[in-house]
Amino acid sequence: MSATRGHPGDRAGDSRVSALPGIRLIATDLDGTLLDESGAVSPRTRAALQAARDAGIETIPVTARQPVGLRPIAEQAGFDSWALCGNGAYGLHLSTQEHLFAEEIPADVQGELARALLESIPDLVFASVRDAGEGFVAQHGYAALAQLSDHKRDPEAMGGVALDEVVGSPSLKLVIRHASVPIDEIFDALNALGLTGFAATLSGAPFVEVMAQGVTKATGLAQVCERLGVEAHEVLAFGDALNDLEMLQWAGHGVAMGNAIDVVRDAADEVTAANADDGVARVIERMLRGRPAGGYTPIVPVCTAPGSGA
């Protein structure tokens, strides 16, 4: 990480910040980071991402979303290579449909977690993301609390099954919510159980998100970078929420949005403008202005047959 870490608050939009030489890959969160307040990619941000790609820099979305929620954003942003979904639980190629990896929570871990957490907070409801992110299995009562924006799925089409069916098969992501208990309280209660075998985080969505033990956006990004031959110090990463924290710490240059939560701002190398003010584009534009012509090593595109991979 850069030597400027630890004093991010005074550096938003500061042209004196390094021109970021040697960056070969840009990894960005979507909601609250790349997307504006309407949930769209602004023309300025799209242009900045394309300029980076034209300069030979890979651009990778790293999101809590499932593929169904990523696809329309990928089209807007021009993402057509690797992507990370489920907070780093699985990686896929947006063009070839190759699956690079998938990290699942074992069924027994989910069952133990659910039983213990329900003793602490009754009436919680759960849903499971499965099948390379295409499957969504919701408990009875979950759909009544959900909105289309939560999972980019129509709640009326979610159906409902018994809790045992939700937790009875491995999940790429398990989500937990309650009709009235705040998400922070559920998150704290889960962490207080003293159980192992899973990792929990918050993305700003109205539910707690649980992945397999050790899984973060950083671990998923490391696997994509290994595939592409990119080192951590060659990565520029953007984020705003708790689920972005490890990624910003892992990357060579981690950038928090102006609207990011305090712990993310404090951990970042730099704080840029808010997502509503094209903060990602501002950093990319500055980076490209300071980049010497021919001063990069292009990443060779991956051309694999659809459906190959793990």
Short mmCIF file of C-alpha atoms in Angstrom, two decimals, residues 31-179:
data_model
loop_
_atom_site.label_atom_id
_atom_site.label_comp_id
_atom_site.label_asym_id
_atom_site.label_seq_id
_atom_site.Cartn_x
_atom_site.Cartn_y
_atom_site.Cartn_z
CA ASP A 31 -23.61 -0.15 -5.63
CA GLY A 32 -22.55 2.98 -3.79
CA THR A 33 -19.28 3.06 -5.74
CA LEU A 34 -19.38 2.81 -9.53
CA LEU A 35 -23.12 3.40 -9.88
CA ASP A 36 -24.76 6.77 -9.37
CA GLU A 37 -27.70 7.30 -7.04
CA SER A 38 -30.14 6.06 -9.69
CA GLY A 39 -28.22 2.78 -9.94
CA ALA A 40 -26.80 3.56 -13.39
CA VAL A 41 -23.34 4.01 -14.90
CA SER A 42 -22.90 7.67 -15.80
CA PRO A 43 -21.53 8.64 -19.23
CA ARG A 44 -18.38 10.04 -17.60
CA THR A 45 -17.75 6.81 -15.69
CA ARG A 46 -18.36 4.66 -18.78
CA ALA A 47 -15.91 6.83 -20.75
CA ALA A 48 -13.25 6.56 -18.03
CA LEU A 49 -13.56 2.77 -17.88
CA GLN A 50 -13.28 2.52 -21.66
CA ALA A 51 -10.25 4.79 -21.69
CA ALA A 52 -8.60 2.49 -19.15
CA ARG A 53 -9.37 -0.56 -21.28
CA ASP A 54 -8.01 1.23 -24.34
CA ALA A 55 -4.81 1.74 -22.36
CA GLY A 56 -4.52 -2.01 -21.76
CA ILE A 57 -5.89 -2.00 -18.21
CA GLU A 58 -8.29 -4.77 -17.21
CA THR A 59 -11.54 -3.60 -15.54
CA ILE A 60 -13.28 -6.02 -13.17
CA PRO A 61 -16.58 -5.62 -11.29
CA VAL A 62 -16.42 -7.02 -7.76
CA THR A 63 -19.90 -7.09 -6.28
CA ALA A 64 -22.23 -8.62 -3.73
CA ARG A 65 -24.73 -9.04 -6.58
CA GLN A 66 -25.60 -12.25 -8.36
CA PRO A 67 -25.14 -12.52 -12.13
CA VAL A 68 -28.80 -11.58 -12.75
CA GLY A 69 -28.14 -8.20 -11.13
CA LEU A 70 -24.71 -7.76 -12.68
CA ARG A 71 -25.57 -8.34 -16.35
CA PRO A 72 -27.39 -5.04 -17.08
CA ILE A 73 -24.65 -3.09 -15.30
CA ALA A 74 -21.94 -4.94 -17.22
CA GLU A 75 -23.61 -3.89 -20.44
CA GLN A 76 -23.74 -0.25 -19.34
CA ALA A 77 -20.14 -0.21 -18.12
CA GLY A 78 -18.62 -2.28 -20.92
CA PHE A 79 -17.47 -5.09 -18.64
CA ASP A 80 -16.92 -8.19 -20.77
CA SER A 81 -14.13 -10.07 -19.00
CA TRP A 82 -13.87 -11.55 -15.51
CA ALA A 83 -16.30 -10.61 -12.76
CA LEU A 84 -16.65 -11.48 -9.09
CA CYS A 85 -20.08 -12.04 -7.54
CA GLY A 86 -21.34 -12.88 -4.06
CA ASN A 87 -18.67 -10.80 -2.28
CA GLY A 88 -15.88 -12.83 -3.89
CA ALA A 89 -17.50 -16.24 -3.48
CA TYR A 90 -17.45 -17.01 -7.20
CA GLY A 91 -15.74 -15.78 -10.33
CA LEU A 92 -17.06 -15.98 -13.85
CA HIS A 93 -16.17 -14.70 -17.31
CA LEU A 94 -18.90 -12.47 -18.68
CA SER A 95 -18.21 -13.33 -22.32
CA THR A 96 -17.25 -17.01 -22.31
CA GLN A 97 -19.35 -17.96 -19.23
CA GLU A 98 -16.36 -19.84 -17.83
CA HIS A 99 -16.54 -20.35 -14.07
CA LEU A 100 -13.16 -19.74 -12.47
CA PHE A 101 -14.04 -20.85 -8.93
CA ALA A 102 -16.92 -21.18 -6.47
CA GLU A 103 -16.62 -21.24 -2.67
CA GLU A 104 -19.68 -22.66 -0.90
CA ILE A 105 -20.85 -22.69 2.72
CA PRO A 106 -21.37 -26.32 3.80
CA ALA A 107 -24.93 -27.28 4.70
CA ASP A 108 -24.02 -28.36 8.24
CA VAL A 109 -22.43 -24.97 8.92
CA GLN A 110 -25.55 -23.20 7.70
CA GLY A 111 -27.82 -25.36 9.81
CA GLU A 112 -25.82 -24.77 12.98
CA LEU A 113 -25.64 -21.05 12.29
CA ALA A 114 -29.38 -20.72 11.67
CA ARG A 115 -30.40 -22.70 14.75
CA ALA A 116 -28.06 -20.77 17.04
CA LEU A 117 -28.99 -17.36 15.65
CA LEU A 118 -32.73 -18.06 15.91
CA GLU A 119 -32.31 -18.78 19.61
CA SER A 120 -30.91 -15.27 19.96
CA ILE A 121 -33.26 -13.51 17.51
CA PRO A 122 -36.53 -15.33 16.77
CA ASP A 123 -38.40 -14.87 13.48
CA LEU A 124 -35.38 -14.32 11.28
CA VAL A 125 -35.79 -15.41 7.66
CA PHE A 126 -33.11 -16.82 5.37
CA ALA A 127 -32.40 -17.22 1.65
CA SER A 128 -29.71 -19.18 -0.19
CA VAL A 129 -27.83 -18.24 -3.39
CA ARG A 130 -26.81 -21.36 -5.34
CA ASP A 131 -26.00 -22.78 -8.77
CA ALA A 132 -23.33 -20.31 -9.91
CA GLY A 133 -25.47 -17.49 -8.59
CA GLU A 134 -28.46 -18.32 -10.76
CA GLY A 135 -30.44 -20.11 -8.04
CA PHE A 136 -32.25 -18.35 -5.20
CA VAL A 137 -34.06 -20.38 -2.53
CA ALA A 138 -36.06 -18.30 -0.05
CA GLN A 139 -37.67 -19.29 3.23
CA HIS A 140 -41.40 -18.79 3.75
CA GLY A 141 -41.84 -15.14 4.74
CA TYR A 142 -38.69 -13.87 3.05
CA ALA A 143 -40.43 -12.53 -0.06
CA ALA A 144 -42.78 -10.42 2.08
CA LEU A 145 -39.77 -8.44 3.34
CA ALA A 146 -37.98 -8.15 0.00
CA GLN A 147 -38.06 -5.57 -2.76
CA LEU A 148 -36.96 -5.93 -6.39
CA SER A 149 -33.88 -3.80 -5.67
CA ASP A 150 -32.66 -6.22 -2.96
CA HIS A 151 -31.75 -9.12 -5.25
CA LYS A 152 -32.87 -7.84 -8.69
CA ARG A 153 -35.55 -10.53 -8.49
CA ASP A 154 -39.30 -10.11 -8.31
CA PRO A 155 -40.35 -11.01 -4.73
CA GLU A 156 -43.61 -12.43 -6.08
CA ALA A 157 -41.57 -15.01 -7.99
CA MET A 158 -39.40 -16.04 -5.03
CA GLY A 159 -41.83 -18.54 -3.60
CA GLY A 160 -41.02 -19.95 -0.19
CA VAL A 161 -39.80 -23.18 1.39
CA ALA A 162 -39.08 -24.47 4.88
CA LEU A 163 -35.90 -23.32 6.59
CA ASP A 164 -34.46 -26.85 6.45
CA GLU A 165 -34.62 -26.70 2.65
CA VAL A 166 -32.92 -23.31 2.57
CA VAL A 167 -29.95 -24.41 4.69
CA GLY A 168 -29.96 -28.07 3.65
CA SER A 169 -27.77 -27.56 0.57
CA PRO A 170 -24.50 -25.61 0.23
CA SER A 171 -24.77 -21.90 -0.61
CA LEU A 172 -22.52 -19.42 -2.33
CA LYS A 173 -24.17 -16.82 -0.13
CA LEU A 174 -26.69 -17.08 2.70
CA VAL A 175 -28.70 -13.94 3.47
CA ILE A 176 -30.47 -13.21 6.75
CA ARG A 177 -33.04 -10.54 7.59
CA HIS A 178 -35.84 -9.67 10.02
CA ALA A 179 -39.02 -7.64 9.78
#
